[in-house]
Coordinates of C-alpha atoms and ligand atoms in Angstrom, one line a residue:
M8 CA 26.0 -6.8 -1.0
R9 CA 22.7 -6.0 0.7
A10 CA 21.8 -8.7 3.4
M11 CA 18.4 -9.6 1.9
F12 CA 20.1 -9.9 -1.5
A13 CA 22.6 -12.4 -0.2
A14 CA 19.7 -14.4 1.3
L15 CA 18.6 -15.2 -2.3
E16 CA 21.6 -17.4 -2.8
G17 CA 22.7 -20.8 -1.4
R18 CA 19.4 -22.6 -1.2
R19 CA 16.7 -24.0 -3.5
F20 CA 13.3 -22.3 -3.3
D21 CA 10.1 -24.0 -4.2
L22 CA 8.9 -20.8 -5.9
L23 CA 10.7 -17.8 -7.4
V24 CA 8.2 -14.9 -8.1
V25 CA 9.4 -12.4 -10.6
G26 CA 7.6 -9.0 -10.2
G27 CA 6.4 -7.4 -7.0
G28 CA 3.3 -5.7 -8.1
I29 CA 0.0 -6.7 -6.6
T30 CA -0.1 -9.9 -8.6
G31 CA 3.4 -11.2 -7.6
A32 CA 2.9 -10.0 -4.0
G33 CA -0.4 -11.8 -3.7
I34 CA 1.2 -15.0 -5.1
A35 CA 4.2 -14.8 -2.8
R36 CA 1.9 -14.4 0.3
D37 CA -0.4 -17.2 -0.7
A38 CA 2.4 -19.6 -1.4
A39 CA 4.3 -18.7 1.8
M40 CA 1.1 -19.2 3.8
R41 CA 0.7 -22.7 2.3
G42 CA 4.2 -23.5 3.5
L43 CA 6.2 -23.2 0.3
S44 CA 9.6 -21.7 0.4
V45 CA 9.3 -18.5 -1.6
A46 CA 11.6 -15.8 -3.0
I47 CA 10.1 -12.7 -4.6
V48 CA 12.0 -10.0 -6.4
D49 CA 11.2 -6.8 -8.2
K50 CA 13.5 -4.7 -10.3
G51 CA 12.2 -1.6 -8.6
D52 CA 10.2 -1.0 -5.5
W53 CA 7.1 -3.0 -4.5
G54 CA 4.2 -1.7 -6.5
S55 CA 6.4 0.7 -8.6
G56 CA 4.8 -0.5 -11.8
T57 CA 1.1 -0.4 -12.6
S58 CA 0.2 -1.2 -9.0
S59 CA 1.0 2.4 -8.0
R60 CA -0.9 3.9 -11.0
S61 CA -4.5 2.5 -10.5
S62 CA -7.7 4.3 -9.7
R63 CA -7.1 2.9 -6.1
L64 CA -10.5 1.2 -6.1
V65 CA -11.4 -2.3 -4.9
H66 CA -14.6 -2.5 -7.0
G67 CA -17.0 -4.9 -8.6
G68 CA -16.6 -3.0 -11.8
I69 CA -20.2 -2.0 -12.5
R70 CA -19.2 -1.1 -16.1
Y71 CA -18.2 -4.8 -16.8
L72 CA -21.9 -5.7 -16.5
E73 CA -22.4 -3.8 -19.7
H74 CA -20.1 -6.3 -21.4
G75 CA -21.9 -9.3 -19.8
E76 CA -18.9 -10.2 -17.7
I77 CA -21.0 -11.5 -14.9
A78 CA -18.4 -14.0 -13.6
L79 CA -15.8 -11.3 -13.3
V80 CA -18.2 -9.0 -11.4
R81 CA -19.3 -11.7 -9.1
E82 CA -15.7 -12.6 -8.2
S83 CA -14.9 -8.9 -7.8
V84 CA -17.7 -8.1 -5.4
R85 CA -16.8 -11.2 -3.4
E86 CA -13.2 -10.2 -3.2
R87 CA -14.3 -6.6 -2.2
A88 CA -16.1 -8.0 0.8
V89 CA -13.1 -10.2 1.8
L90 CA -10.6 -7.4 1.5
M91 CA -12.8 -5.0 3.5
R92 CA -12.7 -7.6 6.2
I93 CA -9.1 -8.7 6.2
A94 CA -7.7 -5.2 5.5
P95 CA -10.1 -2.6 6.9
H96 CA -7.1 -0.2 7.2
L97 CA -6.5 -0.4 3.5
V98 CA -9.9 -1.1 1.9
K99 CA -12.6 1.3 2.9
P100 CA -16.2 1.7 1.8
L101 CA -16.7 4.6 -0.7
E102 CA -20.1 5.9 -1.8
F103 CA -20.4 6.9 -5.5
T104 CA -23.0 9.3 -6.9
W105 CA -23.9 8.6 -10.5
P106 CA -25.8 11.5 -12.1
V107 CA -27.7 10.8 -15.3
Y108 CA -28.3 13.5 -18.0
R109 CA -30.9 13.6 -20.7
G110 CA -29.7 11.6 -23.8
A111 CA -27.0 9.8 -21.8
R112 CA -25.7 6.5 -23.3
L113 CA -26.8 4.8 -20.0
P114 CA -30.4 6.0 -19.3
R115 CA -31.8 6.0 -15.8
W116 CA -33.7 2.7 -16.1
K117 CA -30.6 0.9 -17.4
L118 CA -28.5 2.3 -14.6
R119 CA -31.0 1.2 -12.0
A120 CA -31.2 -2.3 -13.6
G121 CA -27.4 -2.6 -13.6
L122 CA -27.1 -1.5 -10.0
A123 CA -29.8 -3.9 -8.9
L124 CA -27.9 -6.7 -10.5
Y125 CA -24.7 -5.4 -8.9
D126 CA -26.4 -5.6 -5.5
V127 CA -27.7 -9.1 -6.2
L128 CA -24.3 -10.4 -7.2
A129 CA -22.8 -9.0 -4.0
G130 CA -25.5 -10.8 -2.1
S131 CA -25.7 -10.5 1.7
R132 CA -21.9 -9.9 1.9
G133 CA -22.3 -6.9 -0.2
S134 CA -21.8 -3.4 1.0
R135 CA -24.8 -1.1 1.3
K136 CA -27.4 -1.3 -1.5
H137 CA -27.8 1.3 -4.2
H138 CA -30.4 4.1 -4.1
G139 CA -32.2 5.7 -7.0
L140 CA -32.3 9.5 -6.7
D141 CA -34.3 12.2 -8.4
I142 CA -32.8 15.5 -9.4
E143 CA -33.1 17.0 -5.9
G144 CA -31.5 13.9 -4.4
I145 CA -28.5 14.1 -6.8
V146 CA -28.1 17.9 -6.1
E147 CA -28.2 17.3 -2.4
H148 CA -25.4 14.8 -2.7
E149 CA -23.3 16.8 -5.2
P150 CA -24.4 20.4 -5.3
M151 CA -21.7 21.5 -7.8
L152 CA -22.8 19.1 -10.5
R153 CA -24.2 20.6 -13.8
R154 CA -28.0 20.9 -13.4
D155 CA -28.7 21.5 -17.1
G156 CA -30.2 18.2 -18.5
L157 CA -29.9 16.4 -15.2
V158 CA -32.7 13.8 -14.9
G159 CA -31.7 12.0 -11.7
G160 CA -29.4 9.1 -11.0
A161 CA -28.3 6.9 -8.1
T162 CA -25.8 6.3 -5.3
Y163 CA -24.0 3.0 -4.9
H164 CA -21.1 1.6 -2.9
D165 CA -17.6 0.3 -3.7
A166 CA -14.3 0.5 -1.9
A167 CA -11.2 2.7 -2.0
T168 CA -7.7 1.5 -1.3
D169 CA -4.1 2.5 -1.4
D170 CA -2.8 0.3 -4.2
V171 CA 0.9 0.4 -3.2
R172 CA 0.2 -0.2 0.5
L173 CA -2.1 -3.2 -0.4
T174 CA 0.8 -4.6 -2.4
L175 CA 3.3 -3.9 0.3
A176 CA 1.1 -5.5 3.0
N177 CA 1.1 -8.7 0.9
V178 CA 4.9 -8.6 0.6
L179 CA 5.4 -8.0 4.3
S180 CA 2.9 -10.8 5.1
A181 CA 4.8 -13.1 2.8
V182 CA 8.0 -12.3 4.7
E183 CA 6.2 -12.9 8.0
H184 CA 5.5 -16.4 6.6
G185 CA 9.1 -17.0 5.7
A186 CA 9.5 -15.6 2.2
V187 CA 12.7 -13.9 1.1
A188 CA 11.6 -10.6 -0.5
V189 CA 14.1 -8.2 -2.2
N190 CA 13.2 -5.0 -4.1
Y191 CA 15.6 -3.4 -6.6
A192 CA 16.5 -6.9 -7.7
R193 CA 16.1 -7.5 -11.4
V194 CA 15.9 -10.8 -13.2
V195 CA 18.3 -10.6 -16.1
S196 CA 18.1 -14.1 -17.4
A197 CA 16.6 -17.5 -16.7
T198 CA 18.8 -20.5 -15.8
S199 CA 18.0 -24.0 -16.8
S200 CA 19.0 -27.6 -16.4
G201 CA 18.1 -29.5 -19.6
R202 CA 14.9 -27.9 -21.0
R203 CA 13.5 -27.0 -17.6
V204 CA 14.0 -23.5 -16.1
D205 CA 15.4 -23.9 -12.7
G206 CA 15.8 -20.3 -11.5
A207 CA 17.2 -17.0 -12.6
V208 CA 20.2 -14.7 -12.4
V209 CA 19.2 -11.6 -10.4
R210 CA 21.1 -8.3 -10.4
D211 CA 21.2 -5.8 -7.5
G212 CA 19.7 -2.6 -8.8
L213 CA 21.3 -0.5 -6.1
G214 CA 24.8 -2.1 -6.2
D215 CA 26.8 -4.3 -8.5
G216 CA 26.1 -7.7 -7.0
E217 CA 24.6 -10.6 -9.0
V218 CA 23.2 -13.9 -7.6
R219 CA 21.9 -17.1 -9.1
V220 CA 18.5 -17.9 -7.5
S221 CA 17.7 -21.6 -7.6
A222 CA 13.9 -22.5 -7.8
R223 CA 11.9 -25.5 -8.7
V224 CA 9.2 -23.3 -10.2
T225 CA 9.4 -19.7 -11.4
V226 CA 6.4 -17.5 -11.7
S227 CA 6.6 -14.5 -14.1
A228 CA 4.3 -11.8 -12.8
T229 CA 5.8 -8.8 -14.5
G230 CA 2.4 -7.3 -15.6
P231 CA 2.9 -4.9 -18.6
W232 CA 6.5 -5.9 -18.9
Q233 CA 5.4 -9.2 -20.4
A234 CA 2.0 -8.4 -22.0
K235 CA 0.7 -5.6 -24.1
G236 CA -1.8 -3.3 -22.4
T237 CA -3.6 0.0 -22.6
K238 CA -2.5 3.3 -21.0
G239 CA -4.6 4.9 -18.3
V240 CA -4.0 8.4 -17.0
H241 CA -5.1 10.2 -13.8
I242 CA -4.7 13.8 -12.8
T243 CA -5.1 15.5 -9.4
V244 CA -6.6 19.0 -9.2
P245 CA -7.5 21.1 -6.1
A246 CA -10.7 19.7 -4.5
E247 CA -12.0 23.1 -3.8
R248 CA -12.1 24.0 -7.5
V249 CA -14.1 20.9 -8.4
G250 CA -16.3 21.1 -5.4
N251 CA -17.2 17.4 -5.3
R252 CA -18.2 16.1 -2.0
G253 CA -17.4 12.4 -2.7
A254 CA -16.8 10.1 -5.5
V255 CA -18.8 10.7 -8.8
T256 CA -19.2 8.3 -11.7
M257 CA -19.3 10.1 -15.0
V258 CA -20.1 8.9 -18.5
N259 CA -17.9 10.9 -20.8
P260 CA -20.2 13.0 -23.0
V261 CA -17.9 12.6 -26.0
D262 CA -17.1 8.9 -26.2
G263 CA -19.4 7.4 -23.6
R264 CA -16.7 5.9 -21.4
V265 CA -17.2 5.5 -17.7
M266 CA -14.9 7.7 -15.7
F267 CA -14.5 8.8 -12.1
V268 CA -14.0 11.9 -9.9
L269 CA -12.5 10.6 -6.7
P270 CA -11.9 12.4 -3.4
S271 CA -8.3 12.4 -2.1
G272 CA -7.9 14.8 0.9
M273 CA -7.5 18.3 -0.3
Q274 CA -7.4 17.1 -3.9
T275 CA -9.6 15.5 -6.4
I276 CA -8.4 12.7 -8.7
V277 CA -9.9 12.5 -12.2
G278 CA -9.4 9.4 -14.3
T279 CA -9.0 7.6 -16.4
T280 CA -8.1 7.4 -20.0
D281 CA -7.9 4.1 -21.9
T282 CA -5.9 4.1 -25.1
F283 CA -3.5 1.7 -26.8
T284 CA 0.1 2.6 -26.4
D285 CA 3.5 1.5 -27.6
A286 CA 5.2 3.1 -24.6
V287 CA 7.5 0.8 -22.5
P288 CA 6.1 0.5 -19.0
D289 CA 9.1 2.3 -17.5
E290 CA 8.5 5.4 -19.6
V291 CA 4.7 5.7 -19.7
R292 CA 3.5 9.2 -18.9
A293 CA 0.5 11.4 -19.5
S294 CA 0.4 13.5 -22.6
E295 CA -1.1 16.9 -23.0
A296 CA -3.9 15.3 -25.0
D297 CA -4.7 12.9 -22.1
V298 CA -4.8 15.8 -19.6
E299 CA -7.1 17.8 -21.9
Y300 CA -9.4 14.8 -22.2
L301 CA -9.7 14.5 -18.4
L302 CA -10.1 18.2 -17.8
A303 CA -12.9 18.3 -20.4
A304 CA -14.8 15.5 -18.7
A305 CA -14.5 17.1 -15.2
N306 CA -15.5 20.5 -16.6
S307 CA -18.5 19.1 -18.3
Y308 CA -19.8 17.6 -15.0
F309 CA -18.6 20.4 -12.8
P310 CA -18.9 23.5 -15.0
D311 CA -18.0 26.0 -12.2
A312 CA -14.6 24.3 -11.9
M313 CA -13.4 25.8 -15.2
L314 CA -10.2 23.7 -14.9
V315 CA -7.2 24.4 -17.1
E316 CA -3.9 22.7 -17.5
E317 CA -2.3 25.0 -14.9
D318 CA -4.7 23.6 -12.3
V319 CA -3.2 20.2 -12.6
I320 CA -1.1 19.2 -9.6
A321 CA 0.1 15.9 -10.9
A322 CA -0.6 13.7 -13.9
W323 CA 0.6 10.1 -14.2
A324 CA 0.0 7.0 -16.3
G325 CA 0.0 3.3 -16.0
I326 CA -0.4 0.4 -18.4
R327 CA -3.2 -2.1 -17.8
P328 CA -1.7 -5.5 -18.3
L329 CA -4.4 -7.2 -20.4
A330 CA -4.6 -10.9 -21.0
A331 CA -5.9 -10.3 -24.5
A332 CA -5.0 -7.0 -26.0
A333 CA -6.8 -7.4 -29.3
S334 CA -5.7 -4.4 -31.4
G335 CA -8.6 -2.8 -33.3
A336 CA -11.0 -3.4 -30.4
D337 CA -12.2 -0.6 -28.2
P338 CA -9.6 -0.5 -25.4
S339 CA -12.4 -0.2 -22.7
E340 CA -14.1 -3.3 -24.0
I341 CA -11.1 -5.6 -23.6
S342 CA -11.7 -8.1 -20.7
R343 CA -10.0 -7.6 -17.4
E344 CA -9.9 -11.4 -16.9
H345 CA -6.5 -13.0 -16.4
R346 CA -4.5 -15.7 -18.1
I347 CA -2.3 -18.3 -16.4
A348 CA -0.1 -20.6 -18.5
E349 CA 3.0 -22.7 -18.3
D350 CA 4.8 -20.9 -21.1
A351 CA 8.0 -22.9 -20.7
P352 CA 8.9 -26.0 -18.6
G353 CA 9.1 -24.7 -15.0
V354 CA 7.7 -21.2 -15.7
I355 CA 4.2 -20.1 -15.0
T356 CA 3.2 -16.8 -16.6
V357 CA 0.3 -14.8 -15.2
S358 CA -1.1 -11.8 -17.0
G359 CA -4.2 -9.6 -16.9
G360 CA -6.4 -9.3 -13.9
K361 CA -7.2 -6.4 -11.6
L362 CA -6.0 -5.1 -8.2
T363 CA -9.4 -6.2 -6.8
T364 CA -9.2 -9.9 -7.8
Y365 CA -5.5 -10.4 -7.0
R366 CA -6.2 -12.9 -4.2
S367 CA -8.2 -15.3 -6.2
M368 CA -5.8 -15.0 -9.1
A369 CA -2.9 -15.7 -6.7
A370 CA -4.7 -18.8 -5.4
E371 CA -5.1 -20.2 -9.0
V372 CA -1.4 -19.5 -9.8
V373 CA -0.2 -21.2 -6.6
D374 CA -2.5 -24.2 -7.3
E375 CA -0.7 -24.5 -10.7
A376 CA 2.7 -24.1 -9.1
V377 CA 1.9 -26.8 -6.6
K378 CA 0.9 -29.2 -9.4
L379 CA 4.2 -28.5 -11.1
L380 CA 6.1 -29.1 -7.9
G381 CA 4.8 -32.6 -8.1
S382 CA 4.7 -35.2 -5.5
G383 CA 8.0 -34.5 -3.7
K384 CA 8.1 -33.0 -0.3
V385 CA 7.0 -29.4 -0.6
G386 CA 7.5 -26.6 1.9
G387 CA 7.9 -29.2 4.7
V388 CA 4.5 -30.8 4.0
A389 CA 5.3 -34.5 4.1
G390 CA 2.1 -35.6 2.3
G391 CA 3.4 -33.9 -0.8
A392 CA 2.0 -31.2 -3.0
S393 CA -1.5 -32.5 -3.6
E394 CA -2.4 -31.5 0.0
L395 CA -1.6 -27.9 -0.8
T396 CA -3.9 -27.4 -3.8
G397 CA -7.3 -25.7 -3.6
V398 CA -6.5 -24.2 -0.2
F399 CA -7.6 -20.7 0.2
T400 CA -5.3 -19.6 3.0
T401 CA -5.2 -15.9 2.6
E402 CA -8.4 -14.9 4.4
E403 CA -6.3 -13.9 7.4
P404 CA -5.8 -10.2 8.2
L405 CA -3.2 -8.3 6.3
P406 CA -0.6 -6.5 8.3
G407 CA -0.3 -2.7 8.8
E408 CA -3.4 -2.0 10.9
D409 CA -1.3 -0.8 13.8
R410 CA 1.1 1.4 11.6
R411 CA -0.3 4.7 12.9
Q412 CA 0.1 3.7 16.5
R413 CA 3.6 2.4 15.9
V414 CA 4.6 5.7 14.2
G415 CA 3.0 7.6 17.1
G416 CA 4.8 5.4 19.6
M417 CA 8.2 6.2 18.0
A418 CA 7.4 9.9 18.0
K419 CA 6.7 9.8 21.7
S420 CA 10.3 8.9 22.5
D421 CA 11.8 11.1 19.7
P422 CA 9.8 14.4 19.2
V423 CA 11.8 15.2 16.1
L424 CA 9.8 12.5 14.4
R425 CA 6.6 14.6 14.8
R426 CA 8.0 17.2 12.4
G427 CA 5.8 17.5 9.3
L428 CA 7.3 17.1 5.8
V429 CA 5.1 19.4 3.7
Y430 CA 2.9 22.1 5.0
G431 CA -0.8 21.0 4.8
L432 CA -0.1 17.3 4.3
P433 CA -0.2 14.8 7.2
Y434 CA 3.2 13.1 6.7
T435 CA 5.9 13.3 9.3
L436 CA 9.6 12.3 9.8
G437 CA 8.1 9.4 11.8
D438 CA 6.5 8.1 8.6
V439 CA 9.9 8.3 6.9
E440 CA 11.7 6.5 9.7
F441 CA 9.0 3.8 9.8
A442 CA 9.1 3.4 6.0
V443 CA 12.9 2.8 6.1
R444 CA 13.0 0.6 9.2
H445 CA 9.9 -1.5 8.8
E446 CA 8.6 -1.1 5.2
M447 CA 11.6 -1.9 3.1
S448 CA 12.1 1.6 1.7
V449 CA 15.6 2.0 0.3
T450 CA 15.4 5.1 -1.9
V451 CA 13.9 8.6 -1.6
G452 CA 11.3 7.7 -4.2
D453 CA 10.1 4.7 -2.1
V454 CA 9.3 7.3 0.7
L455 CA 7.9 10.2 -1.4
V456 CA 6.1 8.3 -4.1
R457 CA 5.0 5.0 -2.5
R458 CA 5.0 5.0 1.3
T459 CA 3.6 8.5 1.3
H460 CA 1.8 10.1 -1.6
I461 CA 3.8 13.4 -1.4
A462 CA 4.9 13.1 -5.0
F463 CA 1.2 12.9 -6.2
E464 CA 0.0 15.7 -3.8
T465 CA 2.5 18.5 -4.4
R466 CA 3.2 20.5 -7.5
D467 CA 6.9 19.9 -7.3
H468 CA 6.3 16.2 -6.6
G469 CA 8.4 16.3 -3.4
I470 CA 11.6 17.6 -5.0
G471 CA 11.7 20.4 -2.4
V472 CA 11.9 17.9 0.5
A473 CA 14.0 15.2 -1.3
G474 CA 17.3 16.6 0.1
A475 CA 16.0 16.7 3.6
V476 CA 14.5 13.2 3.3
A477 CA 17.8 11.8 1.9
G478 CA 19.7 13.5 4.7
F479 CA 17.4 11.9 7.3
I480 CA 17.6 8.4 5.9
A481 CA 21.3 8.4 5.0
P482 CA 22.5 7.4 8.5
I483 CA 19.8 4.7 8.8
L484 CA 20.8 3.1 5.5
G485 CA 24.5 3.9 5.9
W486 CA 24.8 6.2 2.9
S487 CA 28.0 8.2 2.3
E488 CA 27.7 11.9 1.3
I489 CA 28.2 10.9 -2.3
E490 CA 25.5 8.3 -2.1
E491 CA 23.1 10.8 -0.5
T492 CA 23.6 13.2 -3.4
A493 CA 23.2 10.4 -5.9
H494 CA 19.9 9.4 -4.3
V495 CA 18.6 13.0 -4.6
E496 CA 19.5 13.0 -8.3
L497 CA 18.0 9.5 -8.7
Y498 CA 14.8 10.9 -7.2
A499 CA 14.7 13.9 -9.6
A500 CA 15.0 11.5 -12.5
E501 CA 12.2 9.3 -11.1
V502 CA 9.9 12.3 -10.8
R503 CA 10.6 13.3 -14.5
R504 CA 10.0 9.7 -15.5
I505 CA 6.6 9.5 -13.8
F506 CA 5.1 13.0 -13.7
A507 CA 6.4 14.9 -16.8
I508 CA 3.6 15.6 -19.2
D509 CA 4.6 14.7 -22.8
A510 CA 3.9 17.3 -25.4
A511 CA 2.9 15.0 -28.2
S512 CA 0.0 12.7 -27.7
A513 CA 1.7 9.4 -26.7
Ligands
LIG630 C1 -5.1 3.6 -15.0 C2 -5.4 2.3 -14.3 C3 -6.4 2.2 -13.4 C4 -6.7 1.0 -12.7 N1 -7.6 1.0 -11.7 C5 -7.9 -0.1 -11.1 C6 -8.8 -0.1 -10.0 O1 -9.2 1.0 -9.6 N2 -9.1 -1.3 -9.4 C7 -8.6 -2.4 -9.8 O2 -8.9 -3.5 -9.3 N3 -7.6 -2.5 -10.8 C8 -7.3 -1.3 -11.5 N4 -6.4 -1.4 -12.4 C9 -5.7 -2.6 -12.8 C10 -4.6 -2.9 -11.8 O3 -3.9 -1.7 -11.4 C11 -3.6 -3.9 -12.4 O4 -4.2 -5.0 -12.9 C12 -2.5 -4.4 -11.4 O5 -1.9 -3.3 -10.7 C13 -1.4 -5.1 -12.1 O6 -0.5 -5.6 -11.2 P1 0.7 -6.5 -11.7 O7 1.4 -6.9 -10.4 O8 0.2 -7.6 -12.6 O9 1.6 -5.5 -12.5 P2 2.6 -4.4 -12.0 O10 2.1 -3.7 -10.8 O11 3.1 -3.6 -13.2 O12 3.9 -5.3 -11.5 C14 4.8 -5.8 -12.3 C15 6.2 -5.7 -11.7 O13 7.2 -6.5 -12.4 C16 8.4 -5.9 -12.2 N5 9.3 -6.4 -13.1 C17 9.3 -6.2 -14.5 N6 10.4 -6.8 -15.1 C18 11.1 -7.4 -14.1 C19 12.3 -8.1 -14.0 N7 13.0 -8.4 -15.1 N8 12.8 -8.5 -12.8 C20 12.1 -8.2 -11.7 N9 11.0 -7.5 -11.7 C21 10.5 -7.1 -12.8 C22 8.1 -4.4 -12.3 O14 9.0 -3.5 -11.7 C23 6.7 -4.3 -11.6 O15 6.8 -3.8 -10.3 C24 -6.0 -0.2 -13.1 C25 -5.0 -0.1 -14.0 C26 -4.6 1.1 -14.6 C27 -3.5 1.2 -15.6

């Protein structure tokens, strides 16, 4: 049995967090920082669910202003400022250009008014203020944009992140504060004493062990596995074909939805769609119709790109866990607010939310958990649980800022680690070794999909280097030859599961 897996047994945790996406990871960190004893498990890798399929933005969500969701935007811009401060290595300012065309659903005056409100809500902590631009100004920023019908626009600022690394940083920080965190550990059933849930049975996804985890409170943070949601698809295409210089906000000419073109090294990401789906979260993929929709939007704004399906490097989908997925409503109009409830005695369920607001959502959940823990001695705090509510502990820096230096340091003593993995991409064997030794990677997919973005940035999604990566990590993780082969096959299956494009619209 894996050592961490065994550490789940034989003690009673204050809190068991089920689900290691951004929501669960944020909760585990917050609770551990308040002194609670915490276990967090995920049935796959950290962030392997929706938290690796986002638009990778920490944003106020300018479009939510249209729906009057002022409170959500205010909270989001505040969190954007905090995250840029506590994780500057993961949350970086990003300038957006928003071109406006004649007859657009959002005319120039409305855009300017919205952006002015956006700036006001961000207040003095906000990033740089927006700027209105005339036609020449827009063309100067983004020369490859369609000129026909262009009437001007604006630039504004939000932030870009790495969704999985943000999730991982929270897990690693939780561990630094004493949490036991195990990936590939699936909750298969809840346990109870009387009517009250008192833990769960957890199965090792990489072996055949099973343990009973005892916990006073269980938090279910399994995102789309517990709540309905809408599907969102992104594609990557070569940046040189699109010719965008930075991030561009588009209003889809067909249905009026707000979409983005986002810079990502040599590539451009186009996203996203927003449609109801019955797909199970483990099997959600882009369809040909999704890809066509995204290509059409990009081609309409960047006509010289003339993108076709063959230009698509990768396409992937995620399910937005929505607190209230009212069928019949326009998917884009469903609120991104969250819902926290004690759905069964001893179990708190949290659903909805955004990557951006994970920290404040986590604080609310931990406040609820502390109330349920009651007056007994909690996490070594003699005064009891009440002293632990309403405490915002997570404004300390997130770990990982020194990762580049640490990888560089390792490569100094072992030059093999300087070897690149894929021509033209910046990842090295040092990144692989670091991912396994210090970032809880235990499969080839952890390395190629989530610690690096090789799977998103290559046409074969890293299949060509999977064997070499498996061979490199086998001795570190003690894999036999048979296990090494099995891990390469497991990776091929994971790639099909995430990146295959479904023929029928799904
Ligand atoms: C297309 C798209 C774009 C988005 N863009 C943005 C954006 O730019 N900015 C933003 O702020 N938000 C964005 N969001 C929203 C954001 O990504 C999600 O709100 C967030 O990632 C949800 O995280 P989560 O932890 O709740 O769910 P998930 O990340 O899905 O995590 C749930 C976890 O539970 C685990 N799990 C399930 N069942 C079990 C079990 N039985 N035992 C153990 N573990 C289990 C899963 O493996 C999974 O890892 C976007 C969403 C989508 C779909």
